[in-house]
Amino acid sequence: MSIDQYDVQAIRALKERVLSGGRFAKTEPFAHLAEEWLRSQASGAERRCMRLDDSKRNLRVFDNLDRQHFTHLAYMKEYYNAKSNFFKSQGAALLYLDETLSVFYKSGDRELLDKLKQQGVRMGSVLSEQNVGAFVANLARQTPFVTFIRIGEENYLDLFCDYACYARFGAQRDSKFATVNLVLLPLEHLTHQVHESICYALSVEDFAFKNRLLYPAIEQRIGLLEKSANTSPESFLLVNKRGEVVFVDRLFEQEFGRAPSSSNGEPLETFMPELKEYLACLKGRAHVPRERFIENKRGESHFYPVNCQRIREDDGSVAGLKITISSPQPARNSASRSALFTFDDIKGEAPAFLQAKETAVCAAASPSNVLITGESGTGKEMFAQAIHNASSRKNAPFIPINCGAIPKELIGSELFGYEEGAFTGARKGGAPGKFEQANGGTVFLDEIAEMPLDMQSFLLRFLEDGVVSRIGSKKLLKLDVRIIAATNKDLRSCVERGMFRLDLYFRLNVLRLELPSLRDRVNDMEPLVLHFLANLSRRLGKDVRSVDPAVVDLFCRYSWPGNLRELRNILERCVNASETSTLAIDSMPADVVAELRANGKPQAPQADVAQGDDARPAPAPVASGFSYKDYEADLIRQLMIEHRGNKSLVAQEMGISRSTLYRKLARLAR
């Protein structure tokens, strides 16, 4: 409709008649508007609306917007700035709508834009027929390259009756780029000349839309995008032949929070210095690193696999680079990176146990270091896993490290990693250490008292500044790792004996968690036994569902030097031997009953009945004064003979660390 045909009185009268249920002839003037108004009324749009509320907004508009919209706006920046300045000079506002009719960009007169924002027409507003009735924006969306105009009272919503509204939909051929241009002009600024100028400004872009005729530099950059955008699902950036970053994809922005500051490009050396070595690929074949240590948007640093691909012109010359950055992968043969146990898996009602569990729950909500103490077998690692799984780091790695099981000469490379060629036998390409693998997550240092003094100084440095360096490298790696340490020793006593650093003790002993021994949890004995019986029966294919009270009483009177680990071990023996659904004393192995009744001074177990030369003879029976230490000493001697002095195999079979075995052997030698 032209401005000359606008008759406000006639249109207003027809509008009131139609919307109040009156009849109209399809041949009378403005009948097409009557049909639009009736359709708007049927859609549920509120005619008297003077402000769009947040229910009519798409707050994820930028997440849903196709990358080509941003590319088009970025590389046509000069044109769109001129376009914006024109509408600003006319006192109009220009809004860009995506295919869902959500506002994703706006420009023009600042005062008018502020007013529209107060009226709810702003970023994310969805101008669909359901929200605003039949309106130029949703009408234009159905017909490309046609300008739709509604002036004042021609609009259904009262909100738009103070404006002349123009909309035109453009769709680029052979491209996903499509957008609706919506212009809102206050009626007091509307003149015949302004009207014609706006219509011309909206149509002038059609030639570029239909023919994809852009400025040469812009065409070159978009050409790079079109050739490489779909070659990889991973994050990437594009570098032109001058070494300038001209584009990064959305995955890159989400991971690293960086985008070129100018549509003309930004030098790679300043944009991401970590990747400047890859500029050598512009000059020909170059030996470049396969991974780089890069800090992401969350402040976490990882070694990211990097692939540099040359983009070539038709004549074979290098037009630019596509640098793809993959997600950091776990190291080969790395330790388990997940924690299995939660607080729901930790059973018990004894007061001391509940207090420990409550302290652990509080520790999970804090980023501070945790020190877990308690006798061997009390469940220190289970508590560490539960703390990790209840913390904000639950989706990050959990890396357990037994400080007593790693040989002294290897503990540095295990914890902090090494570079290729750092020492004889170093793996090609190097390897990350346990701390690097746990970046963003938790490291559990079990048997922390067994860590050598020289390694304690490296750990102290990491706790102070969060920085490590691979062996053989001068590069410092900034990591985000929480430490949970555990020990069955009195660390303060170790400090006094010169076996543990006092400053490291203070750094670790921030949140202290003391786990009670099993003998201090008499009230938990029966539920713990039933819990283990259920799990063991399921694993061993047995059906031992209950326990005789006499067995529980026997267990309660035993000292349990091995705590939960010993209880589970004994119950596994009992389940294997049981032929009934109830665990009774008569169904338990005789040597187990004798050991329990001795309350810490069990008789030596009788020789198992075995067939063949491979059966291991048990230590010979001895007098009733036989102690558990004597039995353990005989067992160690027997295993050392059987495994020909292989201490690792002996420690593994006994369920203890190598350092613990060394201490026991030293006592035997005295």
XYZ file of C-alpha atoms in Angstrom:
670
model
C 0.000 0.000 0.000
C 1.297 3.445 -0.861
C 1.255 6.323 1.579
C -1.293 8.141 -0.597
C -3.904 5.436 0.036
C -3.690 5.661 3.815
C -7.056 6.867 5.232
C -6.822 6.627 9.001
C -10.513 7.320 9.698
C -11.847 4.787 7.204
C -9.374 2.128 8.305
C -10.116 2.643 12.002
C -13.890 2.426 11.416
C -13.544 -0.784 9.401
C -11.271 -2.273 12.043
C -13.754 -1.671 14.875
C -16.633 -3.064 12.813
C -14.785 -6.202 11.742
C -13.311 -7.055 15.139
C -16.656 -6.553 16.881
C -18.269 -9.145 14.603
C -19.662 -6.883 11.855
C -19.793 -7.926 8.242
C -17.704 -6.558 5.387
C -17.662 -7.031 1.634
C -14.537 -8.455 0.041
C -14.843 -5.804 -2.645
C -14.780 -2.799 -0.341
C -11.523 -0.881 0.275
C -9.068 -2.383 2.768
C -10.880 -5.770 2.745
C -7.494 -7.547 2.685
C -6.711 -5.838 6.007
C -9.987 -7.106 7.488
C -8.967 -10.682 6.709
C -5.591 -10.129 8.387
C -7.251 -8.666 11.489
C -9.652 -11.614 11.791
C -6.767 -14.067 11.402
C -4.836 -12.159 14.077
C -7.827 -12.272 16.419
C -8.168 -16.037 15.870
C -4.461 -16.553 16.623
C -4.967 -15.321 20.199
C -2.784 -12.237 19.876
C -3.929 -9.508 22.279
C -4.976 -6.508 20.175
C -4.657 -3.934 22.992
C -1.124 -5.064 23.789
C 1.265 -2.128 24.225
C 4.250 -4.169 25.420
C 5.613 -7.620 24.518
C 6.528 -9.595 27.647
C 9.361 -12.107 28.055
C 7.089 -15.027 27.176
C 7.331 -13.749 23.595
C 11.143 -13.810 23.536
C 13.611 -16.422 22.342
C 16.436 -16.134 24.871
C 18.560 -18.648 22.933
C 18.457 -16.714 19.690
C 22.241 -16.572 19.345
C 22.655 -20.291 20.063
C 20.141 -21.157 17.356
C 21.339 -18.634 14.774
C 23.079 -20.112 11.768
C 26.776 -19.272 11.523
C 26.257 -17.737 8.075
C 24.159 -14.913 9.546
C 27.092 -13.789 11.643
C 29.499 -14.288 8.748
C 27.350 -12.244 6.393
C 26.932 -9.411 8.896
C 30.639 -9.451 9.765
C 31.990 -9.383 6.223
C 29.382 -6.914 4.928
C 30.132 -4.664 7.889
C 30.797 -1.529 5.862
C 27.570 -1.936 3.885
C 25.450 -2.574 6.972
C 26.994 0.388 8.789
C 25.997 2.626 5.911
C 22.535 1.088 5.892
C 22.219 1.667 9.636
C 23.320 5.301 9.289
C 20.683 5.876 6.618
C 17.804 4.611 8.774
C 19.199 6.540 11.720
C 19.081 9.732 9.653
C 15.397 9.051 8.919
C 14.587 8.526 12.631
C 13.786 4.844 11.945
C 14.825 1.557 13.567
C 16.060 -1.435 11.567
C 15.636 -4.919 13.050
C 17.047 -8.155 11.602
C 14.967 -11.303 12.153
C 16.080 -14.896 11.624
C 13.966 -17.666 10.116
C 12.116 -18.121 13.431
C 11.247 -14.379 13.296
C 13.442 -13.733 16.354
C 15.250 -10.372 16.497
C 19.005 -11.068 16.404
C 20.407 -7.662 15.395
C 19.224 -4.047 15.516
C 20.437 -0.633 14.414
C 19.164 2.821 13.519
C 17.916 5.695 15.691
C 19.119 5.131 19.261
C 16.242 7.006 20.922
C 13.679 4.939 19.011
C 15.518 1.696 19.780
C 15.397 2.529 23.492
C 11.663 3.223 23.249
C 11.052 -0.063 21.431
C 13.027 -1.883 24.107
C 10.697 -0.442 26.756
C 7.793 -1.715 24.651
C 9.325 -5.212 24.618
C 10.562 -5.120 21.017
C 14.199 -6.063 21.562
C 16.812 -8.778 21.061
C 15.127 -12.161 21.021
C 11.574 -10.866 20.501
C 9.647 -13.325 18.328
C 7.301 -11.525 15.925
C 5.338 -14.580 14.867
C 1.632 -14.484 14.029
C 0.881 -16.296 17.272
C 2.603 -13.561 19.291
C 1.676 -10.370 17.400
C -0.956 -11.437 14.875
C -0.587 -10.943 11.131
C 2.261 -8.450 10.834
C 4.594 -7.307 8.072
C 7.461 -9.412 9.460
C 5.629 -12.743 9.330
C 3.855 -11.809 6.094
C 7.166 -11.015 4.368
C 8.699 -14.280 5.625
C 6.349 -16.170 3.310
C 7.220 -14.175 0.152
C 10.892 -13.353 -0.610
C 11.847 -10.066 -2.298
C 8.488 -8.346 -1.716
C 8.228 -5.329 0.607
C 5.205 -5.500 2.939
C 3.956 -2.194 4.356
C 1.406 -1.489 7.073
C 0.890 2.080 8.277
C -0.542 3.057 11.661
C -4.059 1.631 12.169
C -3.505 -0.950 9.447
C -1.537 -2.904 12.054
C -3.543 -5.221 14.301
C -1.629 -4.644 17.556
C -2.066 -1.233 19.202
C 1.662 -1.418 19.913
C 2.462 -0.893 16.229
C -0.300 1.625 15.422
C 2.084 4.544 16.072
C 4.497 3.324 13.389
C 4.812 2.812 9.688
C 6.078 -0.766 9.430
C 8.082 -2.165 6.485
C 9.456 -5.702 6.055
C 11.315 -7.517 3.289
C 12.614 -11.093 3.270
C 15.808 -11.973 1.413
C 17.147 -15.497 0.813
C 20.566 -16.012 -0.729
C 20.627 -18.499 -3.576
C 22.462 -21.805 -2.855
C 22.968 -20.678 0.718
C 21.319 -21.081 4.084
C 21.556 -17.347 4.701
C 18.089 -15.766 5.002
C 16.844 -12.838 7.050
C 13.849 -10.526 7.391
C 14.612 -6.790 7.431
C 12.015 -4.944 9.541
C 11.845 -1.131 9.623
C 9.765 0.782 12.178
C 9.242 4.497 11.527
C 7.249 6.778 13.884
C 4.265 8.250 12.035
C 5.385 11.822 12.755
C 8.464 11.208 10.558
C 6.497 9.684 7.683
C 6.578 11.690 4.440
C 6.290 10.622 0.825
C 10.034 11.089 0.315
C 10.986 9.096 3.431
C 8.540 6.367 2.401
C 10.120 6.008 -1.049
C 13.640 6.074 0.395
C 12.891 3.248 2.834
C 11.338 1.087 0.102
C 14.395 1.644 -2.107
C 16.854 0.902 0.738
C 15.127 -2.404 1.465
C 15.136 -3.506 -2.176
C 18.688 -2.478 -3.047
C 20.129 -5.548 -1.259
C 18.260 -7.960 -3.572
C 20.959 -7.939 -6.243
C 23.584 -9.167 -3.795
C 21.158 -11.731 -2.392
C 20.213 -13.131 -5.775
C 23.621 -13.054 -7.441
C 26.008 -13.430 -4.489
C 27.986 -10.514 -5.892
C 30.093 -9.212 -3.011
C 33.207 -7.113 -2.751
C 36.288 -9.146 -3.833
C 37.911 -9.313 -0.377
C 34.619 -10.337 1.211
C 33.997 -12.960 -1.471
C 37.472 -14.381 -0.872
C 36.899 -14.760 2.874
C 33.438 -16.259 2.512
C 34.914 -18.584 -0.118
C 37.388 -19.841 2.480
C 34.519 -20.509 4.849
C 32.422 -22.318 2.285
C 35.341 -24.576 1.307
C 36.207 -25.607 4.833
C 33.206 -25.101 7.134
C 31.902 -28.647 6.742
C 35.185 -30.580 6.680
C 35.303 -31.235 10.415
C 32.846 -31.305 13.306
C 35.579 -29.994 15.602
C 36.405 -26.386 16.438
C 38.542 -24.537 13.926
C 39.809 -21.161 12.832
C 40.705 -19.827 9.374
C 43.875 -17.871 8.634
C 44.390 -15.991 5.359
C 47.689 -15.979 3.458
C 48.799 -12.869 5.369
C 48.620 -14.807 8.645
C 45.441 -13.091 9.862
C 42.576 -14.890 11.581
C 39.478 -14.107 9.519
C 37.012 -16.564 11.037
C 36.476 -18.878 14.013
C 33.542 -21.247 14.296
C 31.088 -21.326 17.178
C 32.667 -24.419 18.784
C 35.941 -22.497 18.952
C 34.251 -19.506 20.589
C 32.491 -21.759 23.096
C 35.733 -23.503 24.068
C 38.179 -20.589 24.078
C 35.984 -17.490 24.296
C 37.885 -15.704 21.528
C 36.803 -14.145 18.223
C 38.613 -11.789 15.809
C 38.241 -8.193 16.944
C 37.992 -6.925 13.361
C 36.204 -8.178 10.264
C 39.417 -7.404 8.362
C 41.252 -10.069 10.336
C 43.578 -10.187 13.323
C 47.184 -11.469 13.260
C 47.364 -15.036 14.579
C 50.429 -14.108 16.654
C 48.353 -11.717 18.761
C 45.004 -13.518 18.527
C 46.326 -16.873 19.823
C 50.103 -16.827 20.378
C 50.034 -20.549 21.241
C 49.468 -21.295 17.528
C 51.982 -18.924 15.899
C 54.304 -21.828 14.966
C 51.666 -23.017 12.482
C 52.178 -19.891 10.328
C 55.201 -21.711 8.889
C 52.713 -23.882 6.970
C 51.865 -20.886 4.773
C 55.348 -21.075 3.254
C 55.331 -24.790 2.556
C 55.788 -28.038 4.435
C 56.778 -27.475 8.020
C 57.310 -29.644 11.076
C 54.765 -28.295 13.554
C 53.650 -29.676 16.945
C 50.768 -32.176 17.021
C 49.446 -30.686 20.254
C 49.563 -27.371 22.076
C 48.983 -26.398 25.701
C 46.111 -23.867 25.570
C 43.981 -22.207 28.236
C 40.254 -22.438 27.517
C 37.432 -20.030 28.377
C 36.951 -21.680 31.794
C 40.551 -20.963 32.792
C 41.553 -24.624 32.403
C 44.707 -25.514 30.479
C 44.980 -28.711 28.444
C 47.132 -30.232 25.737
C 44.854 -29.997 22.688
C 45.541 -32.061 19.546
C 46.054 -29.605 16.665
C 45.861 -30.241 12.929
C 46.904 -27.618 10.382
C 45.438 -27.967 6.877
C 46.399 -25.752 3.930
C 43.556 -24.270 1.845
C 44.605 -23.963 -1.784
C 43.501 -21.882 -4.730
C 42.651 -23.532 -8.063
C 46.223 -22.939 -9.279
C 47.644 -24.787 -6.260
C 48.893 -21.756 -4.352
C 48.201 -21.526 -0.609
C 45.182 -19.311 0.077
C 45.183 -19.792 3.834
C 45.110 -22.285 6.682
C 42.433 -24.173 8.519
C 43.650 -24.973 12.026
C 41.494 -27.599 13.724
C 41.668 -28.024 17.503
C 40.282 -31.282 18.862
C 38.972 -31.969 22.338
C 41.731 -33.018 24.769
C 41.945 -36.812 24.905
C 42.867 -38.981 27.904
C 46.422 -40.213 27.857
C 47.150 -43.709 26.565
C 47.215 -46.300 29.332
C 46.118 -43.622 31.787
C 44.654 -44.479 35.137
C 40.927 -44.619 35.707
C 39.484 -41.143 35.303
C 36.165 -41.622 37.065
C 35.000 -41.985 40.643
C 32.465 -44.776 41.247
C 31.265 -44.261 44.801
C 28.841 -41.659 46.144
C 27.694 -40.887 49.680
C 24.689 -43.166 49.076
C 27.122 -46.092 48.779
C 28.677 -45.388 52.182
C 26.658 -47.298 54.778
C 26.644 -46.798 58.533
C 24.775 -45.256 61.467
C 27.411 -45.210 64.220
C 27.792 -41.687 65.713
C 31.495 -41.416 64.860
C 30.826 -42.585 61.326
C 27.912 -40.189 60.788
C 30.066 -37.317 62.013
C 32.781 -38.281 59.517
C 30.219 -38.496 56.714
C 28.800 -35.074 57.621
C 32.305 -33.591 57.538
C 32.885 -35.192 54.134
C 29.674 -33.689 52.749
C 30.841 -30.244 53.891
C 34.233 -30.877 52.292
C 32.529 -31.651 48.970
C 31.084 -28.139 48.892
C 34.517 -26.546 49.406
C 37.440 -26.257 46.953
C 40.009 -26.667 49.779
C 42.409 -29.600 50.136
C 41.263 -32.550 52.246
C 43.289 -34.872 54.471
C 41.640 -38.215 55.282
C 43.124 -40.236 58.150
C 42.226 -43.632 59.506
C 43.456 -47.171 59.858
C 44.062 -49.312 56.808
C 40.816 -50.639 55.363
C 38.454 -47.991 56.783
C 37.345 -46.760 53.327
C 39.498 -43.685 52.733
C 39.401 -43.921 48.932
C 35.644 -44.549 48.982
C 35.188 -41.305 50.922
C 37.520 -39.488 48.502
C 35.451 -40.655 45.524
C 32.204 -39.644 47.249
C 33.598 -36.161 47.970
C 34.607 -35.793 44.314
C 31.217 -36.979 43.021
C 29.370 -34.551 45.300
C 31.556 -31.588 44.300
C 31.398 -29.201 41.364
C 34.184 -31.269 39.771
C 32.079 -34.436 39.463
C 32.168 -34.387 35.647
C 35.965 -33.983 35.587
C 38.612 -36.713 36.090
C 39.295 -38.431 39.412
C 42.868 -39.758 39.418
C 43.958 -42.006 42.330
C 47.680 -42.289 43.071
C 49.179 -44.726 45.586
C 52.295 -42.875 46.703
C 53.704 -46.029 48.279
C 53.299 -48.204 45.175
C 55.316 -46.066 42.715
C 59.092 -46.671 42.695
C 61.015 -43.635 43.924
C 62.871 -43.203 40.640
C 59.597 -43.062 38.651
C 57.339 -41.004 40.886
C 58.381 -37.679 39.305
C 57.501 -38.731 35.760
C 54.285 -40.418 36.970
C 53.046 -37.320 38.750
C 54.276 -34.548 36.474
C 54.846 -36.206 33.080
C 57.831 -35.945 30.743
C 58.833 -34.722 27.300
C 60.191 -36.855 24.482
C 63.856 -37.652 25.078
C 63.767 -36.566 28.720
C 65.413 -39.853 29.765
C 66.319 -43.248 28.368
C 63.145 -45.119 27.488
C 60.941 -42.007 27.396
C 57.953 -42.546 25.113
C 57.976 -40.819 21.743
C 55.979 -37.616 22.015
C 56.261 -37.595 25.816
C 53.438 -38.270 28.221
C 51.287 -36.221 30.590
C 51.541 -36.848 34.303
C 48.728 -37.735 36.653
C 48.220 -34.081 37.671
C 47.885 -33.044 34.033
C 45.404 -35.868 33.383
C 43.338 -34.671 36.344
C 43.156 -31.035 35.209
C 39.806 -29.621 36.280
C 39.214 -32.580 38.592
C 40.639 -34.296 41.663
C 43.871 -36.121 42.499
C 43.654 -38.628 45.357
C 47.055 -39.155 46.994
C 46.774 -42.384 48.975
C 49.494 -43.266 51.507
C 50.802 -39.705 51.284
C 53.220 -40.389 54.149
C 55.164 -42.721 51.811
C 55.984 -39.942 49.316
C 59.764 -39.317 49.143
C 60.953 -36.018 50.619
C 62.289 -34.689 47.305
C 58.895 -35.251 45.675
C 57.178 -33.564 48.614
C 58.871 -30.301 47.652
C 57.470 -30.527 44.102
C 53.997 -31.241 45.483
C 54.300 -28.269 47.843
C 55.166 -25.983 44.944
C 52.141 -27.195 43.006
C 49.860 -26.600 46.001
C 51.172 -23.061 46.297
C 50.860 -21.879 42.664
C 49.084 -24.647 40.720
C 51.984 -24.920 38.264
C 53.854 -28.036 37.127
C 56.510 -28.683 34.513
C 57.023 -31.922 32.611
C 60.414 -33.545 33.120
C 62.691 -32.320 30.331
C 60.573 -29.239 29.629
C 61.006 -25.608 30.599
C 57.349 -24.826 29.985
C 55.200 -24.208 33.047
C 51.694 -25.670 32.941
C 48.948 -23.931 34.912
C 46.515 -26.566 36.192
C 43.325 -26.586 38.224
C 43.435 -29.669 40.453
C 42.004 -30.353 43.888
C 44.038 -32.555 46.237
C 42.573 -35.172 48.557
C 45.284 -36.965 50.536
C 44.976 -40.009 52.788
C 47.187 -41.807 55.262
C 46.972 -44.445 57.981
C 49.870 -42.813 59.819
C 50.126 -39.891 62.205
C 51.545 -37.250 59.858
C 52.466 -34.967 62.740
C 54.600 -37.748 64.151
C 56.179 -38.228 60.700
C 57.040 -34.517 60.684
C 58.729 -34.800 64.064
C 60.809 -37.746 62.811
C 61.896 -35.783 59.727
C 59.970 -38.026 57.318
C 57.413 -35.439 56.209
C 57.659 -31.715 55.493
C 55.929 -29.493 58.029
C 54.917 -26.888 55.402
C 53.367 -29.612 53.222
C 51.499 -30.980 56.236
C 49.904 -27.571 56.806
C 48.982 -27.244 53.111
C 47.242 -30.634 53.127
C 45.658 -30.446 56.562
C 43.025 -27.839 55.653
C 39.892 -29.975 55.910
C 40.528 -32.949 58.197
C 38.443 -36.116 57.983
C 39.072 -38.890 60.546
C 37.453 -42.247 59.750
C 36.562 -44.515 62.696
C 37.825 -48.077 62.808
C 35.387 -50.981 62.437
C 35.748 -51.956 66.103
C 34.336 -48.513 66.977
C 31.253 -49.160 64.822
C 29.678 -52.095 66.665
C 26.139 -50.883 65.882
C 26.947 -50.933 62.162
C 28.156 -54.532 62.137
C 24.910 -56.261 61.130
C 23.922 -53.844 58.307
C 27.481 -53.924 56.970
C 27.515 -57.727 56.975
C 24.155 -57.857 55.157
C 25.375 -55.273 52.625
C 28.538 -57.261 51.845
C 26.623 -60.555 51.735
C 24.202 -59.171 49.141
C 27.008 -57.860 46.916
C 29.154 -60.974 47.255
C 26.243 -63.337 46.635
C 25.391 -61.481 43.451
C 28.996 -61.579 42.224
C 29.704 -65.180 43.221
C 26.362 -66.599 42.107
C 25.362 -67.568 45.663
C 22.208 -66.919 47.689
C 23.352 -65.991 51.189
C 20.722 -63.433 52.218
C 20.804 -63.362 56.041
C 23.123 -63.816 58.992
C 22.738 -65.665 62.278
C 22.831 -63.373 65.370
C 25.598 -65.555 66.817
C 27.798 -64.634 63.838
C 27.115 -60.930 64.337
C 28.002 -61.305 68.030
C 31.228 -63.086 67.107
C 32.114 -60.313 64.653
C 31.386 -57.613 67.245
C 33.880 -59.115 69.688
C 36.698 -59.282 67.177
C 39.289 -56.453 66.971
C 39.332 -56.161 63.133
C 42.886 -54.932 62.518
C 42.110 -54.901 58.785
C 38.770 -53.072 59.247
C 36.268 -53.160 56.345
C 38.755 -54.751 53.975
C 39.266 -57.644 56.382
C 35.520 -57.978 56.995
C 34.818 -58.217 53.288
C 37.619 -60.722 52.781
C 36.320 -62.989 55.536
C 32.751 -62.759 54.275
C 33.884 -63.662 50.757
C 35.479 -66.816 52.141
C 32.305 -67.584 54.060
C 30.015 -67.047 51.058
C 32.186 -69.300 48.909
C 32.010 -72.044 51.560
C 28.336 -71.629 52.511
C 25.670 -74.061 51.309
C 22.729 -72.325 52.998
C 20.934 -68.987 52.605
C 21.802 -67.971 56.184
C 25.377 -67.415 57.288
C 25.828 -69.389 60.507
C 28.884 -70.285 62.548
C 28.586 -73.928 61.503
C 28.740 -72.962 57.822
C 31.850 -70.799 58.219
C 35.383 -72.148 57.620
C 36.792 -73.515 60.890
C 40.014 -71.501 60.722
C 38.007 -68.275 60.286
C 35.923 -69.037 63.368
C 39.061 -69.864 65.362
C 40.720 -66.629 64.267
C 37.697 -64.532 65.217
C 37.270 -66.231 68.589
C 40.909 -65.574 69.424
C 40.029 -61.864 69.151
C 43.195 -60.843 67.373
C 45.224 -63.933 68.230
C 43.879 -66.449 65.732
C 45.324 -69.871 65.216
C 47.191 -70.498 62.026
C 44.861 -71.631 59.275
C 44.893 -75.346 58.529
C 46.297 -76.591 55.278
C 43.736 -76.465 52.508
C 42.799 -79.742 50.915
C 44.205 -79.413 47.408
C 45.099 -81.737 44.600
C 48.149 -81.588 42.373
C 51.663 -80.265 42.663
C 50.577 -76.626 42.217
C 48.602 -76.490 45.469
C 50.244 -74.156 47.967
C 50.839 -75.684 51.442
C 49.562 -73.490 54.248
C 51.836 -72.613 57.171
C 51.989 -75.490 59.628
C 49.740 -75.391 62.677
C 51.346 -74.088 65.828
C 50.528 -73.742 69.496
C 47.631 -71.688 70.799
C 50.019 -68.880 71.713
C 50.609 -68.231 68.014
C 50.102 -64.542 67.138
C 48.789 -62.923 63.997
C 52.205 -61.334 63.393
C 53.797 -64.793 63.445
C 51.218 -66.068 60.984
C 51.802 -63.054 58.724
C 55.571 -63.559 58.886
C 55.206 -67.197 57.812
C 52.881 -66.156 54.986
C 55.374 -63.540 53.729
C 58.225 -66.079 53.770
C 56.077 -68.585 51.911
C 55.005 -66.056 49.230
C 58.576 -64.786 48.779
C 59.675 -68.356 48.058
C 56.723 -69.005 45.736
C 57.226 -65.792 43.724
C 61.052 -66.094 43.772
C 61.555 -62.825 45.581
C 59.252 -60.719 43.346
C 58.093 -58.181 45.921
C 55.485 -56.625 43.614
C 53.656 -59.942 43.243
C 53.897 -60.651 46.978
C 52.501 -57.211 47.874
C 49.723 -57.593 45.302
C 48.652 -60.995 46.634
C 48.672 -59.750 50.230
C 46.709 -56.603 49.304
C 49.366 -54.219 50.621
C 51.716 -51.688 49.016
C 55.355 -52.387 48.191
C 56.536 -49.907 50.816
C 54.458 -51.652 53.480
C 55.946 -54.988 52.417
C 59.455 -53.499 52.657
C 58.768 -52.414 56.243
C 57.491 -55.868 57.174
C 60.529 -57.518 55.569
C 62.820 -55.151 57.468
C 61.166 -56.221 60.755
C 61.616 -59.880 59.810
C 65.308 -59.289 59.188
C 65.847 -57.878 62.678
